[in-house]
C-alpha cells in the first residue's frame, strides 16, 4: 500500500507540473496498456515529434530467417558493482530498497509508452515499436538472456504527456521491472520523478533532451539519442568546414525549449566560425499552417546557409515552402541543414523532391537501412532486413531500425546485469546501463554506445552528417564520423 500511494502522489505532482506535450493532446483518450499486436498503417505525415519516428508493437509469429547474433564480445562491465568497479546506484532512498535489489526470476517484464492511436503520430511511430518488439521476439527465440523470458508491453499514450503516467502506473501494477524506448521528451519527463522515486529503470528514452544527463538527480533515467545541443554543434562544425571563410546564416526553428536547445548548441560555434546570422524566424509548436511568411523573409535575406529546426509535419511543409522560394529566386541555393528529427523516410517522402539535397545526421548512428548497397555490404543489415521480412514488416524496416537497436541495447544491458555478482535486479539493470560499452549491430562503422556513470551520461554521441538523395530515397555520408563529442 505504501508503494502504490507513493506512486499516486508522484504521478499527480508530475501531472500538475507538466501540462503540454510536444504533439497534439487528447485528454479524453483511453489508455491501452495491453501488449500490442497490430500496428497502425504508416500513411500520414507525423505531427510534432521530437524522437525518432515510430510506434506500436507487433505480431509474434515465428520467424523463418535468422539474424546476426548481437556482438556479445563487446567490453563488459560489472553491472552490480559488488566489487567496487564502475558506477553504482544508491538504493537507500528508494520507496522499497528491498524490491530494487530483489532477484528477477523467470519473466523479465519491459514496459514502454508510445502513441499507438490518435492519428498521424501513431502512424509515424508504428515502425519503431515494430522494430522493438521484433528484437525482443528475436532475443527470446535465440535465448539471448539465458534462464529468462522477456515480455514487452507497449501502452498507448497518444503522444500526450497527460496520459503517460496512467500508462506507466498500469504497467507497474502489472509487474514491469523496467521501461525502455519510451517516446517523447515531455512524455518521459512526465514519469521521470515517479520512476526514480520507485527506483525502476527508465532507460533508452527516445529523445535527445539534455535532461537525461542529470545522473545525480535522476540516476534511474537515461536517453538513447544524441543530445540535441550536440547535434546542433555538429552542424555548425560541418558548416565551418564547408565555408572556411564564414558566411551568412538564416535560422528557422520551433519556438519551444526543443528548438532553443538546438540553438544553444549551434549558434555559439557558428558565430565563432565567422558566420553572421542575418535572419531568425520561428514557428509555434502548435502551428500547422505553411510557414510562408517566415520562408519569404529568409529568402529576402538570401543567406548562404539555413539551419532549420521544425517538428513533425512542420518539416515537409517548411521544405516545400523553401523549394518554392528557391524557384522564385534564381541563383539562391542555400545549403540547408535540418535536424534528424525530420529525417525519417516517412517525413521526407511527404516532402518529395523538396527534400533533395538537405543535410542532416544519422539518428543514433544507425546505418541507412534503406540503401541497397549499404545493406548488401553488411551481413548484419542483410540479416535484419530478412528477419523483418519474416515478420511482415518490410515496408517499415528503415524506421524500425531505431526500435530494433533500442531492443538490442536493452537485452545487452539485461545480459550484463544478469552476469553481475548481484544477478539480475532492478539495481543491477541501471548499473549495467550506466557502465555499458557496446556496439549495436546496425550502427555505422566506428559508432560506439558508451556510458560511464556521471562522467559520461549519454550513449550516442557520435555524429555522421548525411545528405538526402530524394530520387534514390537514400542518404549519403558527408565527411567522416564526428567523434569529438564523446565524453569518455
Coordinates of C-alpha atoms in Angstrom, one line a residue:
X1 CA 0.0 0.0 0.0
X2 CA 2.9 2.4 0.7
X3 CA 4.4 1.7 -2.7
X4 CA 1.1 2.4 -4.5
X5 CA 0.3 5.6 -2.6
X6 CA 3.8 6.9 -3.3
X7 CA 3.3 6.4 -7.0
X8 CA -0.1 8.1 -6.9
X9 CA 1.4 11.2 -5.2
X10 CA 4.3 11.3 -7.6
X11 CA 2.0 10.9 -10.6
X12 CA -0.3 13.7 -9.5
X13 CA 2.6 16.0 -8.8
X14 CA 4.2 15.5 -12.2
X15 CA 0.9 15.8 -13.9
X16 CA 0.3 19.2 -12.4
X17 CA 3.7 20.5 -13.4
X18 CA 3.9 19.2 -17.0
X19 CA 0.7 20.0 -18.9
X20 CA 1.7 20.3 -22.5
X21 CA 3.1 17.6 -24.8
X22 CA 5.2 18.2 -27.9
X23 CA 2.4 16.9 -30.1
X24 CA -1.4 17.2 -30.2
X25 CA -3.0 16.0 -26.9
X26 CA -6.4 14.4 -26.4
X27 CA -7.1 14.1 -22.7
X28 CA -10.3 12.2 -23.3
X29 CA -8.5 9.3 -25.0
X30 CA -8.4 5.9 -23.4
X31 CA -5.2 4.2 -22.2
X32 CA -4.3 0.8 -23.7
X33 CA -1.7 -0.9 -21.7
X34 CA -2.1 -4.4 -23.1
X35 CA 0.5 -5.9 -25.4
X36 CA 0.0 -4.6 -28.9
X37 CA -0.3 -7.0 -31.7
X38 CA -1.3 -4.8 -34.7
X39 CA 0.5 -1.6 -35.7
X40 CA -1.4 1.2 -37.5
X41 CA -0.5 1.7 -41.1
X42 CA 2.1 4.4 -41.7
X43 CA 0.3 6.6 -44.2
X44 CA 0.1 10.1 -42.7
X45 CA 2.8 12.7 -42.1
X46 CA 3.8 12.7 -38.5
X47 CA 2.7 15.5 -36.2
X48 CA 5.1 17.3 -33.9
X49 CA 7.6 14.7 -32.7
X50 CA 10.9 15.0 -31.1
X51 CA 12.2 11.5 -31.2
X52 CA 13.0 9.2 -34.0
X53 CA 9.8 8.0 -35.8
X54 CA 7.6 5.1 -35.0
X55 CA 5.4 3.1 -32.6
X56 CA 3.1 0.2 -31.9
X57 CA 4.1 -3.4 -31.3
X58 CA 4.0 -6.4 -33.4
X59 CA 2.7 -9.9 -34.0
X60 CA 4.6 -12.7 -32.5
X61 CA 4.8 -15.1 -35.5
X62 CA 7.8 -17.4 -35.6
X63 CA 10.4 -16.2 -38.0
X64 CA 11.8 -18.3 -40.8
X65 CA 15.1 -16.4 -41.1
X66 CA 17.9 -15.8 -38.6
X67 CA 19.6 -12.6 -37.8
X68 CA 23.2 -12.0 -36.9
X69 CA 23.7 -12.5 -33.2
X70 CA 24.5 -9.2 -31.4
X71 CA 28.1 -8.7 -30.5
X72 CA 28.4 -10.3 -27.1
X73 CA 32.2 -9.9 -27.2
X74 CA 31.9 -6.1 -26.6
X75 CA 33.8 -4.9 -23.5
X76 CA 31.8 -6.0 -20.4
X77 CA 31.5 -4.2 -17.1
X78 CA 30.5 -5.2 -13.6
X79 CA 26.8 -4.3 -13.6
X80 CA 26.1 -4.6 -9.9
X81 CA 29.3 -3.0 -8.8
X82 CA 29.6 -5.5 -6.0
X83 CA 33.4 -5.5 -6.3
X84 CA 33.6 -1.7 -6.4
X85 CA 34.0 -1.5 -10.1
X86 CA 32.2 1.2 -12.1
X87 CA 29.3 3.5 -11.1
X88 CA 26.6 2.0 -8.8
X89 CA 23.2 3.3 -7.9
X90 CA 22.3 4.1 -4.3
X91 CA 19.1 2.3 -3.4
X92 CA 18.7 3.7 0.2
X93 CA 16.3 6.4 -0.9
X94 CA 14.1 4.0 -2.8
X95 CA 10.4 3.6 -1.8
X96 CA 11.2 -0.1 -1.4
X97 CA 15.0 -0.7 -1.4
X98 CA 14.5 -4.5 -1.0
X99 CA 12.5 -4.6 -4.2
X100 CA 15.1 -2.7 -6.1
X101 CA 17.7 -5.3 -5.1
X102 CA 15.5 -8.4 -5.3
X103 CA 16.4 -11.0 -7.9
X104 CA 14.3 -11.0 -11.0
X105 CA 13.4 -14.6 -11.9
X106 CA 11.6 -16.1 -14.8
X107 CA 10.0 -13.5 -17.0
X108 CA 11.5 -10.0 -17.3
X109 CA 8.8 -7.5 -17.9
X110 CA 9.7 -4.5 -20.0
X111 CA 7.2 -1.6 -20.2
X112 CA 7.0 1.2 -22.7
X113 CA 4.7 4.0 -23.7
X114 CA 4.1 5.3 -27.2
X115 CA 1.4 6.8 -29.4
X116 CA -0.5 3.7 -30.7
X117 CA -3.6 5.7 -31.7
X118 CA -4.7 9.2 -32.2
X119 CA -3.9 9.9 -35.9
X120 CA -0.7 10.9 -37.6
X121 CA 1.7 10.5 -34.6
X122 CA 0.7 6.8 -34.2
X123 CA 1.2 6.2 -37.9
X124 CA 4.6 7.8 -37.8
X125 CA 5.8 5.9 -34.8
X126 CA 4.5 2.5 -35.8
X127 CA 7.7 1.1 -37.2
X128 CA 9.8 1.9 -34.2
X129 CA 7.5 -0.2 -32.0
X130 CA 7.6 -2.9 -34.6
X131 CA 11.3 -3.0 -34.5
X132 CA 11.5 -3.0 -30.7
X133 CA 9.0 -5.9 -30.5
X134 CA 10.8 -7.8 -33.3
X135 CA 14.1 -7.7 -31.4
X136 CA 12.5 -8.9 -28.2
X137 CA 11.0 -11.8 -30.2
X138 CA 14.4 -12.5 -31.7
X139 CA 16.1 -12.4 -28.3
X140 CA 13.6 -15.0 -26.9
X141 CA 13.9 -17.2 -29.9
X142 CA 17.7 -17.3 -29.6
X143 CA 17.8 -17.4 -25.8
X144 CA 19.9 -14.3 -25.5
X145 CA 19.0 -13.9 -21.9
X146 CA 19.5 -17.5 -20.6
X147 CA 17.1 -18.6 -17.9
X148 CA 14.7 -15.8 -18.6
X149 CA 11.8 -15.0 -21.0
X150 CA 11.5 -11.3 -22.0
X151 CA 8.0 -9.8 -22.2
X152 CA 7.3 -6.4 -23.7
X153 CA 4.2 -4.3 -23.2
X154 CA 3.7 -1.1 -25.1
X155 CA 1.0 1.1 -23.7
X156 CA -0.8 3.9 -25.7
X157 CA -0.3 7.5 -24.5
X158 CA -1.3 9.0 -27.9
X159 CA 1.8 11.2 -27.5
X160 CA 0.1 13.1 -24.7
X161 CA 2.2 13.6 -21.6
X162 CA -1.0 13.8 -19.5
X163 CA -1.8 10.2 -20.4
X164 CA 1.7 8.8 -19.9
X165 CA 1.5 8.5 -16.1
X166 CA -1.6 6.4 -16.3
X167 CA 0.0 4.1 -18.8
X168 CA 3.1 3.7 -16.7
X169 CA 1.2 3.1 -13.5
X170 CA -0.8 0.4 -15.1
X171 CA 2.3 -1.3 -16.4
X172 CA 3.9 -1.1 -12.9
X173 CA 0.8 -2.7 -11.4
X174 CA 1.2 -5.5 -14.0
X175 CA 4.8 -6.1 -12.9
X176 CA 7.0 -4.0 -15.1
X177 CA 10.6 -4.3 -14.0
X178 CA 11.9 -1.6 -16.2
X179 CA 10.9 0.8 -19.0
X180 CA 12.7 1.2 -22.3
X181 CA 12.2 3.1 -25.6
X182 CA 9.5 5.5 -24.4
X183 CA 8.9 8.2 -27.0
X184 CA 8.9 11.9 -26.4
X185 CA 10.6 14.4 -24.2
X186 CA 7.5 15.6 -22.3
X187 CA 6.2 12.0 -22.0
X188 CA 9.4 10.8 -20.4
X189 CA 9.6 13.8 -18.2
X190 CA 6.0 13.2 -17.0
X191 CA 7.1 9.9 -15.3
X192 CA 10.8 10.6 -14.6
X193 CA 10.1 11.6 -11.0
X194 CA 7.8 8.7 -10.4
X195 CA 10.1 6.1 -11.8
X196 CA 13.1 7.5 -9.9
X197 CA 11.2 7.5 -6.6
X198 CA 10.2 3.9 -7.3
X199 CA 13.7 3.0 -8.4
X200 CA 12.5 1.5 -11.7
X201 CA 15.0 1.8 -14.6
X202 CA 13.8 4.2 -17.3
X203 CA 16.4 3.5 -20.0
X204 CA 16.9 4.5 -23.6
X205 CA 14.3 7.2 -23.7
X206 CA 13.7 8.0 -27.4
X207 CA 14.5 11.7 -27.2
X208 CA 17.7 13.8 -27.3
X209 CA 16.8 16.1 -24.4
X210 CA 19.9 17.1 -22.4
X211 CA 17.9 16.5 -19.2
X212 CA 18.7 12.8 -19.5
X213 CA 22.3 13.6 -18.4
X214 CA 21.3 14.6 -14.9
X215 CA 22.6 11.4 -13.2
X216 CA 23.0 12.8 -9.7
X217 CA 19.3 13.9 -9.5
X218 CA 17.7 11.2 -11.7
X219 CA 20.0 8.2 -11.7
X220 CA 17.3 5.8 -12.9
X221 CA 16.7 7.7 -16.2
X222 CA 18.8 7.7 -19.4
X223 CA 18.3 8.7 -23.0
X224 CA 19.0 6.9 -26.3
X225 CA 19.6 9.7 -28.8
X226 CA 22.4 12.2 -29.4
X227 CA 21.7 15.3 -27.2
X228 CA 20.1 17.9 -29.4
X229 CA 22.6 20.6 -28.4
X230 CA 25.5 18.4 -29.6
X231 CA 23.7 17.7 -32.8
X232 CA 23.3 21.4 -33.4
X233 CA 27.0 21.9 -32.7
X234 CA 27.9 19.2 -35.2
X235 CA 26.1 21.1 -37.9
X236 CA 28.0 24.3 -37.1
X237 CA 31.3 22.3 -37.3
X238 CA 30.3 20.9 -40.7
X239 CA 29.3 24.4 -42.0
X240 CA 32.7 25.8 -40.8
X241 CA 34.5 23.1 -42.8
X242 CA 32.4 23.8 -45.9
X243 CA 32.7 27.6 -45.6
X244 CA 36.2 28.2 -44.1
X245 CA 35.8 32.0 -44.7
X246 CA 32.5 32.1 -42.9
X247 CA 29.2 33.2 -44.5
X248 CA 25.6 34.2 -43.7
X249 CA 23.0 32.0 -41.9
X250 CA 19.3 32.1 -41.7
X251 CA 17.6 30.4 -38.7
X252 CA 14.2 28.7 -38.7
X253 CA 13.2 26.9 -35.5
X254 CA 10.2 25.9 -33.4
X255 CA 9.6 28.4 -30.6
X256 CA 9.9 25.9 -27.7
X257 CA 12.5 24.5 -25.4
X258 CA 13.2 21.9 -28.0
X259 CA 14.1 24.5 -30.6
X260 CA 16.1 26.5 -28.2
X261 CA 18.3 23.6 -27.1
X262 CA 19.4 23.2 -30.7
X263 CA 20.2 26.9 -31.0
X264 CA 22.2 26.8 -27.8
X265 CA 24.5 24.2 -29.3
X266 CA 24.5 25.7 -32.8
X267 CA 24.8 29.5 -32.5
X268 CA 27.9 29.9 -30.4
X269 CA 30.0 27.7 -32.7
X270 CA 28.6 29.2 -35.8
X271 CA 29.4 32.8 -34.8
X272 CA 32.9 31.7 -33.6
X273 CA 33.5 30.3 -37.0
X274 CA 32.8 33.6 -38.7
X275 CA 29.2 33.2 -39.7
X276 CA 26.7 36.1 -39.4
X277 CA 23.1 35.3 -38.6
X278 CA 21.2 37.6 -41.0
X279 CA 17.6 36.4 -40.2
X280 CA 15.9 34.5 -37.4
X281 CA 12.4 33.1 -38.0
X282 CA 10.4 30.9 -35.6
X283 CA 7.2 28.9 -35.7
X284 CA 4.9 28.0 -32.8
X285 CA 4.8 24.4 -31.7
X286 CA 1.0 24.1 -32.4
X287 CA 1.2 25.9 -35.8
X288 CA 0.2 23.5 -38.5
X289 CA 0.0 26.1 -41.3
X290 CA 2.5 26.7 -44.1
X291 CA 5.4 28.9 -42.9
X292 CA 5.1 31.2 -46.0
X293 CA 5.9 34.4 -44.3
X294 CA 9.0 33.0 -42.4
X295 CA 10.4 31.5 -45.6
X296 CA 9.8 34.6 -47.6
X297 CA 11.8 36.6 -45.0
X298 CA 14.6 34.1 -45.2
X299 CA 14.6 34.3 -49.0
X300 CA 14.7 38.1 -48.8
X301 CA 18.0 37.9 -46.9
X302 CA 19.4 35.2 -49.2
X303 CA 21.7 33.5 -46.6
X304 CA 24.4 31.1 -47.7
X305 CA 23.2 28.5 -45.1
X306 CA 19.8 27.7 -43.4
X307 CA 19.6 25.9 -40.1
X308 CA 16.1 24.5 -39.7
X309 CA 14.5 23.0 -36.5
X310 CA 10.9 22.3 -37.3
X311 CA 8.9 19.4 -35.8
X312 CA 6.9 16.6 -37.3
X313 CA 4.6 17.8 -40.1
X314 CA 6.2 21.2 -40.0
X315 CA 9.3 19.5 -41.6
X316 CA 7.8 18.8 -45.0
X317 CA 5.8 22.0 -45.0
X318 CA 9.0 24.0 -44.4
X319 CA 10.9 22.2 -47.1
X320 CA 8.0 22.6 -49.6
X321 CA 7.9 26.4 -49.0
X322 CA 11.6 26.6 -49.2
X323 CA 11.6 24.9 -52.6
X324 CA 9.1 27.4 -53.9
X325 CA 11.1 30.3 -52.6
X326 CA 14.3 29.0 -54.3
X327 CA 12.4 28.7 -57.6
X328 CA 11.2 32.3 -57.2
X329 CA 14.7 33.5 -56.5
X330 CA 17.0 32.2 -59.3
X331 CA 20.6 31.9 -58.2
X332 CA 19.8 31.4 -54.5
X333 CA 20.5 27.9 -53.4
X334 CA 21.4 27.8 -49.7
X335 CA 23.0 24.8 -48.0
X336 CA 20.1 23.5 -45.8
X337 CA 20.6 21.7 -42.5
X338 CA 17.6 20.2 -40.8
X339 CA 17.5 18.2 -37.6
X340 CA 17.5 14.4 -37.7
X341 CA 14.0 14.5 -36.0
X342 CA 12.9 15.4 -39.6
X343 CA 15.0 12.8 -41.4
X344 CA 12.5 9.9 -41.2
X345 CA 11.7 8.3 -44.6
X346 CA 8.0 8.9 -43.8
X347 CA 8.5 12.6 -43.4
X348 CA 10.9 13.1 -46.4
X349 CA 8.6 11.1 -48.6
X350 CA 5.9 13.7 -47.9
X351 CA 8.3 16.4 -48.9
X352 CA 9.3 14.6 -52.1
X353 CA 11.7 16.5 -54.4
X354 CA 11.7 19.4 -52.0
X355 CA 13.8 17.4 -49.6
X356 CA 16.5 16.7 -52.1
X357 CA 20.0 17.7 -51.0
X358 CA 19.2 18.6 -47.4
X359 CA 21.9 17.9 -44.8
X360 CA 21.0 16.1 -41.5
X361 CA 22.5 13.4 -39.4
X362 CA 22.1 9.7 -38.7
X363 CA 19.8 9.2 -35.7
X364 CA 21.7 7.1 -33.1
X365 CA 24.5 6.5 -35.6
X366 CA 22.3 3.8 -37.3
X367 CA 23.2 2.8 -40.9
X368 CA 20.9 3.7 -43.8
X369 CA 18.9 0.6 -43.9
X370 CA 17.1 2.0 -47.0
X371 CA 20.3 2.0 -49.1
X372 CA 20.5 -1.3 -51.0
X373 CA 24.3 -1.0 -51.4
X374 CA 24.8 -0.4 -47.7
X375 CA 22.6 -3.4 -46.8
X376 CA 24.3 -5.7 -49.4
X377 CA 27.7 -4.9 -47.9
X378 CA 26.7 -5.8 -44.3
X379 CA 25.8 -9.2 -43.1
X380 CA 24.1 -7.7 -40.0
X381 CA 21.9 -5.4 -42.1
X382 CA 21.0 -8.1 -44.5
X383 CA 20.0 -10.4 -41.7
X384 CA 18.0 -7.6 -40.1
X385 CA 16.1 -7.0 -43.4
X386 CA 15.4 -10.7 -43.8
X387 CA 14.1 -11.0 -40.2
X388 CA 11.8 -8.0 -40.6
X389 CA 10.5 -9.5 -43.8
X390 CA 9.8 -12.8 -42.0
X391 CA 7.6 -10.7 -39.6
X392 CA 5.8 -8.9 -42.4
X393 CA 7.5 -5.6 -41.6
X394 CA 9.5 -4.9 -44.7
X395 CA 7.7 -1.7 -45.5
X396 CA 8.7 -0.1 -42.2
X397 CA 12.2 -1.6 -41.8
X398 CA 14.1 1.6 -42.3
X399 CA 12.4 3.4 -39.5
X400 CA 12.1 0.2 -37.4
X401 CA 15.9 0.0 -37.2
X402 CA 15.7 2.6 -34.3
X403 CA 13.3 0.3 -32.3
X404 CA 15.4 -2.8 -33.1
X405 CA 18.5 -1.0 -31.8
X406 CA 16.8 0.0 -28.6
X407 CA 15.7 -3.6 -28.2
X408 CA 19.2 -4.9 -28.8
X409 CA 20.8 -2.5 -26.3
X410 CA 18.2 -3.3 -23.7
X411 CA 18.8 -7.0 -24.0
X412 CA 22.6 -6.5 -23.8
X413 CA 22.0 -4.4 -20.6
X414 CA 19.9 -7.2 -19.1
X415 CA 22.5 -9.8 -20.1
X416 CA 25.3 -7.9 -18.4
X417 CA 23.2 -7.3 -15.3
X418 CA 22.4 -11.0 -15.1
X419 CA 26.1 -11.8 -15.2
X420 CA 27.0 -9.3 -12.5
X421 CA 27.7 -10.5 -8.9
X422 CA 24.3 -9.4 -7.8
X423 CA 22.5 -11.2 -10.6
X424 CA 19.5 -9.6 -12.4
X425 CA 17.9 -7.0 -10.3
X426 CA 16.4 -3.5 -10.9
X427 CA 19.5 -2.0 -9.4
X428 CA 21.9 -4.1 -11.4
X429 CA 20.0 -3.2 -14.6
X430 CA 20.6 0.5 -14.1
X431 CA 24.2 -0.2 -13.1
X432 CA 24.8 -2.1 -16.3
X433 CA 23.1 0.6 -18.3
X434 CA 25.3 3.3 -16.9
X435 CA 28.5 1.2 -17.3
X436 CA 27.9 0.0 -20.8
X437 CA 30.3 -0.1 -23.7
X438 CA 28.6 -1.8 -26.7
X439 CA 28.4 -1.7 -30.5
X440 CA 24.9 -2.4 -31.7
X441 CA 24.7 -4.5 -34.9
X442 CA 23.0 -1.8 -37.1
X443 CA 25.2 1.2 -36.4
X444 CA 27.8 2.7 -38.7
X445 CA 31.4 1.7 -38.5
X446 CA 33.1 3.4 -35.6
X447 CA 30.0 4.2 -33.7
X448 CA 30.0 3.1 -30.0
X449 CA 27.3 3.2 -27.4
X450 CA 29.2 4.1 -24.2
X451 CA 28.1 5.3 -20.8
X452 CA 30.2 5.8 -17.7
X453 CA 28.1 7.0 -14.7
X454 CA 28.2 10.7 -14.1
X455 CA 31.4 11.1 -16.3
X456 CA 29.5 10.1 -19.4
X457 CA 25.7 10.2 -19.2
X458 CA 24.9 9.8 -22.9
X459 CA 25.1 6.6 -25.0
X460 CA 25.1 8.1 -28.5
X461 CA 27.5 11.0 -29.1
X462 CA 29.0 10.0 -32.5
X463 CA 27.5 12.1 -35.3
X464 CA 27.6 11.4 -39.0
X465 CA 26.4 14.2 -41.2
X466 CA 24.4 12.8 -44.2
X467 CA 22.8 14.2 -47.3
X468 CA 19.4 13.1 -48.7
X469 CA 19.1 12.0 -52.3
X470 CA 15.3 12.3 -53.0
X471 CA 15.4 10.4 -56.3
X472 CA 17.0 7.4 -54.8
X473 CA 15.4 7.9 -51.4
X474 CA 18.8 7.2 -49.7
X475 CA 21.3 9.1 -47.6
X476 CA 24.9 9.6 -48.5
X477 CA 27.6 10.2 -45.8
X478 CA 29.2 13.6 -45.8
X479 CA 32.7 13.6 -44.4
X480 CA 33.8 11.2 -41.7
X481 CA 32.2 10.2 -38.4
X482 CA 32.4 13.0 -35.9
X483 CA 33.5 11.6 -32.6
X484 CA 34.6 14.9 -31.0
X485 CA 31.5 15.0 -28.7
X486 CA 32.4 11.8 -26.8
X487 CA 32.5 12.4 -23.0
X488 CA 34.7 9.3 -22.4

